[in-house]
Short mmCIF file of C-alpha atoms in Angstrom, two decimals:
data_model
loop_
_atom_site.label_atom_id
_atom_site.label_comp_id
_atom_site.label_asym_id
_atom_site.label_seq_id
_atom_site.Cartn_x
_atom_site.Cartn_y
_atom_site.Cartn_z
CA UNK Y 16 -30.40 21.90 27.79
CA UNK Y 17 -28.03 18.71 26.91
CA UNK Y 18 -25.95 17.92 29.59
CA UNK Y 19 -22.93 17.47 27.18
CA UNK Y 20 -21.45 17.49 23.54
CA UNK Y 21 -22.71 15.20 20.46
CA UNK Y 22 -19.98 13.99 19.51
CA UNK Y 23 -17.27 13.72 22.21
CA UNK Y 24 -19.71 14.00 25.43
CA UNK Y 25 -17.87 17.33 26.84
CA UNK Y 26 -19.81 17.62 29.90
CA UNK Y 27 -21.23 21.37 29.76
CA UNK Y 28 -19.67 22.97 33.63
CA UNK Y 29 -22.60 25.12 33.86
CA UNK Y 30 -25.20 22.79 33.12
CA UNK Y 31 -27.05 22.41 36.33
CA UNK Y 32 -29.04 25.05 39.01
CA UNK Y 33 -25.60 25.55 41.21
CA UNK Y 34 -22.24 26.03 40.17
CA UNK Y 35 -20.11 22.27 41.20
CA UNK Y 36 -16.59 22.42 40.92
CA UNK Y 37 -17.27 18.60 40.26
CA UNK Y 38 -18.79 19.37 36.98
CA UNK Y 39 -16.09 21.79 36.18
CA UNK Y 40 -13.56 18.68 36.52
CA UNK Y 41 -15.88 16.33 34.42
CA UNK Y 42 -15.83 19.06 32.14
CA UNK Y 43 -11.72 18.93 31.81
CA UNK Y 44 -11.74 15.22 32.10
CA UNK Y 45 -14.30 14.75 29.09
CA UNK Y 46 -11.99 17.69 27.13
CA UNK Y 47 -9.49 15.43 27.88
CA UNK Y 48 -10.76 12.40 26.88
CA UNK Y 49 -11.32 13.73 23.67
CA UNK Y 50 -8.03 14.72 23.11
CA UNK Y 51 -7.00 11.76 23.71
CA UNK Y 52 -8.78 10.03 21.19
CA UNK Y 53 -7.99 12.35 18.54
CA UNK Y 54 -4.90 12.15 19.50
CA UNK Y 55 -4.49 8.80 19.22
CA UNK Y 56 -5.68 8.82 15.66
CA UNK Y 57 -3.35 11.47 14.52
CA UNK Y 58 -0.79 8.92 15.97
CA UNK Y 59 -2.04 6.22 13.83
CA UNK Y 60 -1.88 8.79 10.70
CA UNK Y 61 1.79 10.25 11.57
CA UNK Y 62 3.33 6.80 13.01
CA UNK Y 63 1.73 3.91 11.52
CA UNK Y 64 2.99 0.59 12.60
CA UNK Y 65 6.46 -0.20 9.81
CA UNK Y 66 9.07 -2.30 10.10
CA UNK Y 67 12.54 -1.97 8.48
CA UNK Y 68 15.11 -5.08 8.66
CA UNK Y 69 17.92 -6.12 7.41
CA UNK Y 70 19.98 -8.87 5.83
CA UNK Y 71 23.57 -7.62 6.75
CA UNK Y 72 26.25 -10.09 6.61
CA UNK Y 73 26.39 -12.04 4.31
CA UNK Y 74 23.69 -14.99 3.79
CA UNK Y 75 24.79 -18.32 1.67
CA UNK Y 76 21.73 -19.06 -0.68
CA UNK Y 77 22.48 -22.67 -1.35
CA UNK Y 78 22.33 -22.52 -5.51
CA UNK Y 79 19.14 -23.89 -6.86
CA UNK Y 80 17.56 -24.42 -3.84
CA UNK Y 81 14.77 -21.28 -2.84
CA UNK Y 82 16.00 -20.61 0.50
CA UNK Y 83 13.90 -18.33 3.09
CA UNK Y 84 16.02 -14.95 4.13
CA UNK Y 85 16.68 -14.64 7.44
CA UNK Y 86 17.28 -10.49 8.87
CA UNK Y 87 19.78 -9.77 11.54
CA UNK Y 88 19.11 -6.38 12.26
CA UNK Y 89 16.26 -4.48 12.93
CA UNK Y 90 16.27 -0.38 11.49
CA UNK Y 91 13.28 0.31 13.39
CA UNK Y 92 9.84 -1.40 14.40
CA UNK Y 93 6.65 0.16 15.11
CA UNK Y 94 4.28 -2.24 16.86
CA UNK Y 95 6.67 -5.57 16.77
CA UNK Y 96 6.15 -6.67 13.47
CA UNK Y 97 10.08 -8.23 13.26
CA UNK Y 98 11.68 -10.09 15.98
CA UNK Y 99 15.75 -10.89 15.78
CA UNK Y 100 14.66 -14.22 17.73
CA UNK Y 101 12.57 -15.31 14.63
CA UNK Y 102 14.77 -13.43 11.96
CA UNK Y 103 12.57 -15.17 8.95
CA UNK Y 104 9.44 -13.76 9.98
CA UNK Y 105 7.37 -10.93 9.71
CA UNK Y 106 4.01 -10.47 11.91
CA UNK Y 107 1.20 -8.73 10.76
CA UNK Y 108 0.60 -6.54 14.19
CA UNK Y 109 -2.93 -5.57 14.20
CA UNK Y 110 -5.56 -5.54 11.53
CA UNK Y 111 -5.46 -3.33 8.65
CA UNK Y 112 -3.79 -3.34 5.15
CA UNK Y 113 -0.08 -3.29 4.16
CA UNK Y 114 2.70 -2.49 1.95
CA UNK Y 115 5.56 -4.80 2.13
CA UNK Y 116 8.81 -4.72 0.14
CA UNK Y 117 11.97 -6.39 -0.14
CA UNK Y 118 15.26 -5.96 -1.93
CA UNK Y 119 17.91 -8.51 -2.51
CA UNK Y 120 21.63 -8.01 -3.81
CA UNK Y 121 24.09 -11.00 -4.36
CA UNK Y 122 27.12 -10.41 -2.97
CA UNK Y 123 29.28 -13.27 -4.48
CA UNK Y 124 27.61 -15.01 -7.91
CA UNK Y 125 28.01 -18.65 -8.33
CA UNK Y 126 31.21 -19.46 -9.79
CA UNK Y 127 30.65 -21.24 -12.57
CA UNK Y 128 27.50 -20.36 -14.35
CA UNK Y 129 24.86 -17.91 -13.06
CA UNK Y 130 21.39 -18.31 -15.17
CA UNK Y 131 19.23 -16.21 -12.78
CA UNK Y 132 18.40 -14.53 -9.88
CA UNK Y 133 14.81 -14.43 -8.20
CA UNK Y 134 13.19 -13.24 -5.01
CA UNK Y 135 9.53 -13.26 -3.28
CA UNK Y 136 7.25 -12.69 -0.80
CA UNK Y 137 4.65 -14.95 0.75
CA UNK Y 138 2.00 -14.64 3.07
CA UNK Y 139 0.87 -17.33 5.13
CA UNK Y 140 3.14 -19.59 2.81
CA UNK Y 141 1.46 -18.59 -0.20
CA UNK Y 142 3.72 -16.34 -2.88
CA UNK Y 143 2.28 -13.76 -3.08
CA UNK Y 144 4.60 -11.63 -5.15
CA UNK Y 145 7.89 -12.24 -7.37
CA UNK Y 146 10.46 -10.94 -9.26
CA UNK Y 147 13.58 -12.90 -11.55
CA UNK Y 148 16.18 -11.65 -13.67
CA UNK Y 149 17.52 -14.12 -16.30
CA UNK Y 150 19.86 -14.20 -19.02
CA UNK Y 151 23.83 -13.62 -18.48
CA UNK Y 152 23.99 -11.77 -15.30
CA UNK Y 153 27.17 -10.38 -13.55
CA UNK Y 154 27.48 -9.50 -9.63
CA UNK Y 155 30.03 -7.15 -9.71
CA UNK Y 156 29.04 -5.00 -8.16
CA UNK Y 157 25.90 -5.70 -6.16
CA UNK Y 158 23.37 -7.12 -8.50
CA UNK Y 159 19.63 -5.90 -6.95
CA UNK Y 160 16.35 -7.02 -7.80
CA UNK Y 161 12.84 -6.27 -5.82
CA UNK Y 162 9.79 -6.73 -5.54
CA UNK Y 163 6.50 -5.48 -3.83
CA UNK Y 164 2.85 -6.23 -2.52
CA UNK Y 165 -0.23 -4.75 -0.96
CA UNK Y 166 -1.54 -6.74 1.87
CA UNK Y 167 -5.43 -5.90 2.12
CA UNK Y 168 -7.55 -6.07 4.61
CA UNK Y 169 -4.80 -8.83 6.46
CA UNK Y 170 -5.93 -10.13 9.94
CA UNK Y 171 -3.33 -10.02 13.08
CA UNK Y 172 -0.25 -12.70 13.31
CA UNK Y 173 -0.55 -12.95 9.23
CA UNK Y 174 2.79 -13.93 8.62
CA UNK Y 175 5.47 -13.03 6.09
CA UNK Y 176 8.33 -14.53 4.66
CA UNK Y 177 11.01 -14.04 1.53
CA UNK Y 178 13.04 -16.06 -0.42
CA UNK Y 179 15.77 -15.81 -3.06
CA UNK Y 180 16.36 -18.22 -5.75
CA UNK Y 181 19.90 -18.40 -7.46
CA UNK Y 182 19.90 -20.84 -10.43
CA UNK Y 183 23.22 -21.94 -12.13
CA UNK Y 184 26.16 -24.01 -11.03
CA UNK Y 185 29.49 -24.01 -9.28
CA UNK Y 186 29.54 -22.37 -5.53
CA UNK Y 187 26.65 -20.97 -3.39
CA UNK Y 188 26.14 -17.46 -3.71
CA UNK Y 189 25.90 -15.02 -0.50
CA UNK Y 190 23.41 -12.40 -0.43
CA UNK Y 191 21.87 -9.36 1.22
CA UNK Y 192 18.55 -7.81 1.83
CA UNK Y 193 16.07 -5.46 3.03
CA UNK Y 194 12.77 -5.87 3.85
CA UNK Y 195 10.16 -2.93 5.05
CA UNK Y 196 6.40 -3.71 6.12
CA UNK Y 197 3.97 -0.09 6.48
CA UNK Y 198 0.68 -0.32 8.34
CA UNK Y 199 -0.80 2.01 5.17
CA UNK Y 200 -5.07 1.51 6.07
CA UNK Y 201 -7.03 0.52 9.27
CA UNK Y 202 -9.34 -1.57 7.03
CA UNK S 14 -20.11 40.87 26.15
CA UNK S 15 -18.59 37.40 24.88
CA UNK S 16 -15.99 37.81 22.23
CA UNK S 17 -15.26 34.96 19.67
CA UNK S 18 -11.38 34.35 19.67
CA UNK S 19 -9.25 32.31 17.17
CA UNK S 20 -10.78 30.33 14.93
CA UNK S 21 -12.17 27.17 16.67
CA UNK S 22 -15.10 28.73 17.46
CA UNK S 23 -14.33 29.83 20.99
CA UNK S 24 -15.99 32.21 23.19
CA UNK S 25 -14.21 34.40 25.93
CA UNK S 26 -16.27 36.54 28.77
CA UNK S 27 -16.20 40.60 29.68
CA UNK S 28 -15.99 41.04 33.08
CA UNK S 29 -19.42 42.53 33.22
CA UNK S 30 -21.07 39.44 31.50
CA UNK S 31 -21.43 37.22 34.49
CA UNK S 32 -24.84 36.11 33.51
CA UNK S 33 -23.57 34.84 30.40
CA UNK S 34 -20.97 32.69 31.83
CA UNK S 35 -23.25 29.46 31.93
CA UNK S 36 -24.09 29.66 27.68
CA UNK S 37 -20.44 30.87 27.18
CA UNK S 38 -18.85 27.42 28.59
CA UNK S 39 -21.52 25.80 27.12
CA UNK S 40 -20.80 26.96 23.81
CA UNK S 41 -17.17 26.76 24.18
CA UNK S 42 -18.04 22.47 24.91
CA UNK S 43 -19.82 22.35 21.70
CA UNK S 44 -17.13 24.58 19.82
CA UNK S 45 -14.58 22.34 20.90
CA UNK S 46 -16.66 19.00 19.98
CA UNK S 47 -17.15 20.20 16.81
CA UNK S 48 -13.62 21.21 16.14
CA UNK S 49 -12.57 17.98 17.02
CA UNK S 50 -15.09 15.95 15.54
CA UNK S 51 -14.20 17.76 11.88
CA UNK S 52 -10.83 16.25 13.17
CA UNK S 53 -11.49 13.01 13.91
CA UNK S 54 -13.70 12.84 10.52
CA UNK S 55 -10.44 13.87 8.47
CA UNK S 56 -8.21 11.33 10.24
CA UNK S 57 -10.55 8.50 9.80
CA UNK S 58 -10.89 9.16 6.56
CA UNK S 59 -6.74 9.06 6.05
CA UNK S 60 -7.32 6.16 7.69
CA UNK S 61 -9.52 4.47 6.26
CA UNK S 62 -8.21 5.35 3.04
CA UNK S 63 -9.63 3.94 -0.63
CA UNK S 64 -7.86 0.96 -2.07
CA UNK S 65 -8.58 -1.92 -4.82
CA UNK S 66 -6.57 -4.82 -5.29
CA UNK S 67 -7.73 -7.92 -7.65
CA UNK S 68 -5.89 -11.08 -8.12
CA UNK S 69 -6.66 -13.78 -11.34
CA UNK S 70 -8.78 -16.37 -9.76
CA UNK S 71 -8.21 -19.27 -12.17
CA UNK S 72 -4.95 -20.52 -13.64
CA UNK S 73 -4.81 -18.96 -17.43
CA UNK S 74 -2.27 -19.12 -20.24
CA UNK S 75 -1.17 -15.80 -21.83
CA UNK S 76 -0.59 -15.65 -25.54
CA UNK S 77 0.93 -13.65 -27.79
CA UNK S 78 -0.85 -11.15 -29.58
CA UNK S 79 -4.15 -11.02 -28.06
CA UNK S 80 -5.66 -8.87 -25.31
CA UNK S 81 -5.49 -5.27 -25.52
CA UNK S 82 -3.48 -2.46 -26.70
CA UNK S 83 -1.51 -1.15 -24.83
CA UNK S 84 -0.70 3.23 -24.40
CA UNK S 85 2.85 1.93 -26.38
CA UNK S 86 0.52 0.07 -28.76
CA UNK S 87 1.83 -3.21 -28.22
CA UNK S 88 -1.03 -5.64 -27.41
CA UNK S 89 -0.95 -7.57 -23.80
CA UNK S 90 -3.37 -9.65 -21.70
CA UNK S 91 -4.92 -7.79 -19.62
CA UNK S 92 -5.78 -8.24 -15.71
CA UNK S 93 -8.66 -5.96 -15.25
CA UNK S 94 -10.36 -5.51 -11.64
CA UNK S 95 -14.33 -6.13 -13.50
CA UNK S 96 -12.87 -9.05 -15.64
CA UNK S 97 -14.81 -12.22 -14.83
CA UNK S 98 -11.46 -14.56 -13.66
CA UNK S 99 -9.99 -12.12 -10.70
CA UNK S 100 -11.63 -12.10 -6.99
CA UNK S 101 -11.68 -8.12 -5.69
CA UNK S 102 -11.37 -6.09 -2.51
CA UNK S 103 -12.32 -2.68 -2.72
CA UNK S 104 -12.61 -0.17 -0.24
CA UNK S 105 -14.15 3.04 -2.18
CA UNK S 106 -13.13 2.44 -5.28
CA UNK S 107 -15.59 1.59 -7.77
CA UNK S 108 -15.76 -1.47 -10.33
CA UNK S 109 -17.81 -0.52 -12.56
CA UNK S 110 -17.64 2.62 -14.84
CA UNK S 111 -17.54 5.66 -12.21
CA UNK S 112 -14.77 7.64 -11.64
CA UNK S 113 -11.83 6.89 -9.33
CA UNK S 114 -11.92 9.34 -6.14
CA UNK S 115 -9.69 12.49 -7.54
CA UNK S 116 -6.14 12.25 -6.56
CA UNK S 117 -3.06 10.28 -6.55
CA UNK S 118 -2.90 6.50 -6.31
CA UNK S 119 0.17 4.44 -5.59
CA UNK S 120 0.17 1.56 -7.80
CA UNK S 121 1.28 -2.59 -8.48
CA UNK S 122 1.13 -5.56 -10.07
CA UNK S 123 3.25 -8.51 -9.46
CA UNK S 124 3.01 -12.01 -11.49
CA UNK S 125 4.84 -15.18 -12.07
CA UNK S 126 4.66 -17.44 -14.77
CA UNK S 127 6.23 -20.80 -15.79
CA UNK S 128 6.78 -21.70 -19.70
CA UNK S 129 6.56 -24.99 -21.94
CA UNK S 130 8.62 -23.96 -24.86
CA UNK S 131 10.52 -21.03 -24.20
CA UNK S 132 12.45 -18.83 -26.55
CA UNK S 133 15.45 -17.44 -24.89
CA UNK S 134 15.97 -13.84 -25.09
CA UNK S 135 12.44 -13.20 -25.88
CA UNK S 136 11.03 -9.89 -24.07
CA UNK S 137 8.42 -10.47 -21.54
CA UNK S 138 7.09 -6.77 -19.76
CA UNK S 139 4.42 -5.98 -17.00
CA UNK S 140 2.16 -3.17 -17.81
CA UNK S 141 0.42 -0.74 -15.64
CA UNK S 142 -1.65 2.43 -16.63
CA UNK S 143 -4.85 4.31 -16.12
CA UNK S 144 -7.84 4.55 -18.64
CA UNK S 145 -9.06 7.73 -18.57
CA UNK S 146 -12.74 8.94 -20.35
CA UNK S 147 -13.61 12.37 -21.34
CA UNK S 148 -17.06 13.74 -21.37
CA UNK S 149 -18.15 10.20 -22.44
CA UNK S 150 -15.34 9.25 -24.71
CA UNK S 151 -12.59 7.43 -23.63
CA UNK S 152 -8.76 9.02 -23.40
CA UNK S 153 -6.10 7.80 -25.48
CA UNK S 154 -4.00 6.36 -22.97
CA UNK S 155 -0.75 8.52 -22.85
CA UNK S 156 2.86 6.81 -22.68
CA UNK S 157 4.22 9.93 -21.09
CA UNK S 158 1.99 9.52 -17.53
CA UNK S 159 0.43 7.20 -15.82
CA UNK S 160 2.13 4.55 -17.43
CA UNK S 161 4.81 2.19 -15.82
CA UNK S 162 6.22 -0.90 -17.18
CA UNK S 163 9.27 -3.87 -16.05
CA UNK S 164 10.62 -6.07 -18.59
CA UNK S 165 12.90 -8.90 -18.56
CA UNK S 166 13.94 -11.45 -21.59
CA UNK S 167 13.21 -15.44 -21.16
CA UNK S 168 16.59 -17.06 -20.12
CA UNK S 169 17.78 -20.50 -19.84
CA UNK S 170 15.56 -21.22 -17.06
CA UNK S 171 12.03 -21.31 -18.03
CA UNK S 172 9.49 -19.63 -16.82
CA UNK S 173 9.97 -16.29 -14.73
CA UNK S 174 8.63 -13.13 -12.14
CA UNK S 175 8.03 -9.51 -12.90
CA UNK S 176 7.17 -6.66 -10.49
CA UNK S 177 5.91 -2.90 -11.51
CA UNK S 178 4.79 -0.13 -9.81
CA UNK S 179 3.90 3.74 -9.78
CA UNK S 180 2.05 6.84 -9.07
CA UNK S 181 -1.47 7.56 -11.34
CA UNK S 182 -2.60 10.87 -11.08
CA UNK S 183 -6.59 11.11 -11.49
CA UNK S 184 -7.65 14.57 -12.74
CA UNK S 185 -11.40 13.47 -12.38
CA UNK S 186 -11.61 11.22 -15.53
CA UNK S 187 -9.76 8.21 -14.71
CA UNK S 188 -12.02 5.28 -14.05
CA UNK S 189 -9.94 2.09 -13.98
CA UNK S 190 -6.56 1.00 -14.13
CA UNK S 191 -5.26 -2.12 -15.98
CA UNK S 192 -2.33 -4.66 -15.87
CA UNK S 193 -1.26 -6.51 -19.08
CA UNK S 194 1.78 -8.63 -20.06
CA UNK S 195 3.28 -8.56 -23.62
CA UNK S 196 5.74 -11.60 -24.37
CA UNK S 197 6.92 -12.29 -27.61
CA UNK S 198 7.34 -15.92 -27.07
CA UNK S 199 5.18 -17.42 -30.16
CA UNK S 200 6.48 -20.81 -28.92
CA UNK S 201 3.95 -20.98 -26.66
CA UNK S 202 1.91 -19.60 -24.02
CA UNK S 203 3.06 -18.28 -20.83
CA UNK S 204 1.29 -20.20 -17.92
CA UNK S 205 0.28 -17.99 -15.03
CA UNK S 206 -1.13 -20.47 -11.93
CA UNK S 207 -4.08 -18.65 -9.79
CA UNK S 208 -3.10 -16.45 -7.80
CA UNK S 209 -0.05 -15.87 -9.95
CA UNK S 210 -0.80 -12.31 -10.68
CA UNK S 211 -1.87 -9.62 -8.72
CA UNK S 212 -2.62 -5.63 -8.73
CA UNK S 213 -3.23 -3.30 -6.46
CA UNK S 214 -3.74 0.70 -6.47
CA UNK S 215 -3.71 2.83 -3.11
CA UNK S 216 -5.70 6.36 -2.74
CA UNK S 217 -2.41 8.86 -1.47
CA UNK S 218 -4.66 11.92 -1.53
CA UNK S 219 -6.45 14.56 -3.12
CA UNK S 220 -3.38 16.32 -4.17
CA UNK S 221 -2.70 19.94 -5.13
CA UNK S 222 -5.14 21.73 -7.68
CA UNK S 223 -6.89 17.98 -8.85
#
């Protein structure tokens, strides 16, 4: 007969013509093996690698100039995809596909005129996603606006950045933001 | 005697079954392989889940009223995953006229446009549904489900960005799912560069009772 398992090569303790409590402990080890592997799937499935950061204080988005955000705090980070050190940046940590979002509020509107409001997402420099609010706009409170992207099939150390965009005149505006990156496929 | 316990497939010896001791452990290996493999085959396939995403390959200027209708019956250009201007990934999802896997899909579509002459105040929305076909004849599409939409109006700033997204549920008819933006902006067209616009549409799962 086989002298272990298909699939997961569970050595079989009985296998041979004497009973060897050496087999018997290549028998637990394979067991263990494969538990281990399975294991570390279902730890893919239940804690992909995510990112959640933040834009807390306040960030000065010089008016009509696109300006990259830059995150002070980090929420959480599953496989060191953010980095306080290099607070524009997102890193792709291993390969697989992605969905990354970001949020932006203004905190204090230009003071003068305030024509719109935009933010986006690149990849590797290239926008990759956008959104922009025109037309008379008021920042009292907190005036959001979002955006998203999937990131298929992206290659380690893919990086991504955000901007905002605040068109109009008088004073720079501040603003805040999230940003959240989820491992969601291994291709 | 061996007794089959739980439901793994695992055996368990009487103590006056010493001679089956040998085929007992042996079975028990392969009971446990297979339970885990069946295991490993479902988390793989979580893993490894379906998803399509197509992006417009060529710079293209949108128009007002042509394209397609929309479920509100407004008519919007469409980005369609088999049209011949968008470059593809797919993993399990079909192109061509077969069925989406059954379940729930989480879905997008981002784009950004610039614009010669605009028309302030002028509505511009993104689109985002699933066409569904019935024994052969295609759906209706229906404004109550599987149908998401973002608008904004043209401001003082030409040009601008819209992002949508949403769940489609796929009962076992739905075959493809379509972006489209309306504009009203008779002006002139809305200029999208390549690359400008992109969708995408994740496989969640099988959900309940689909």
């Amino acid at each position: 007969m086989p002298a272990s398992t298909p699939n997961f090569a569970i050595v079989y303790p009985c296998a041979g013509d004497t009973i060897d409590p050496g087999v018997f402990q290549d028998n637990a080890e394979s067991i263990q093996d494969a538990l281990d592997t399975v294991s570390a799937l279902a730890d893919m499935a239940v804690r992909p690698a995510a990112a959640h950061a933040l834009r807390n204080a306040s960030q000065v988005a010089p008016i009509n100039v696109s300006t990259l955000i830059s995150y002070d705090t980090e929420v959480y980070d599953r496989g060191t995809i953010f980095d306080v050190a290099l607070p524009t940046l997102m890193i792709i940590p291993e390969n697989g596909s992605y969905l990354v979002a970001l949020q932006v509020n203004i905190l204090a509107e230009p003071g003068t005129t305030f024509t719109s409001f935009r933010g986006s997402l690149s990849v590797g420099g290239i926008e990759v996603a956008a959104v922009k609010s025109d037309g008379a706009l008021t920042a009292t409170p907190a005036y959001p606006i979002w955006t998203a992207y999937f990131l298929a099939a992206t290659t380690i150390g893919t990086p991504i950045t955000s901007n905002v965009l605040v068109t109009g005149s008088g004073t720079n505006p501040t603003i805040d933001a999230q940003i959240v990156v989820t491992k969601v496929a291994n291709v | 005697m061996t007794r089959q316990i739980g439901n793994h497939g695992l055996f368990c010896l009487d103590d006056d079954d010493y001679a089956g001791f040998a085929l007992a452990l042996q079975c028990n290996a392969q009971a446990i392989d297979a339970s885990l493999d069946a295991t490993s085959d479902a988390l793989n396939g979580y893993l490894d889940r379906p998803y399509l995403t197509w992006v417009n390959r060529a710079a293209q200027n949108i128009s007002t009223g042509s394209g397609v209708t929309m479920p509100n019956g407004l008519i919007g250009s469409p980005l369609s995953p088999r049209g011949s201007n968008v470059d593809v990934i797919s993993n399990g999802i079909p192109i061509d006229n077969s069925f989406w896997p059954r379940g729930v899909y989480a879905v997008g579509s981002t784009i950004a446009w610039t614009v010669g002459s605009p028309q302030n105040g002028t509505p511009r929305t993104l689109n985002l549904w699933g066409q569904f076909n019935s024994n052969g004849t295609v759906v209706a599409p229906d404004t109550a489900s599987n149908f998401y939409f973002t608008s904004d109006y043209e401001g003082s700033t030409a040009g601008g960005a819209l992002t949508t997204s949403g769940f489609l549920v796929n009962n076992g008819n739905m075959y493809i799912a379509l972006a489209a933006l309306y504009h009203t902006n008779t002006l002139g067209p809305l200029a999208v560069a390549a690359g400008a616009w992109r969708a995408w549409a994740i496989y969640l799962g099988s959900g309940l009772e689909l």
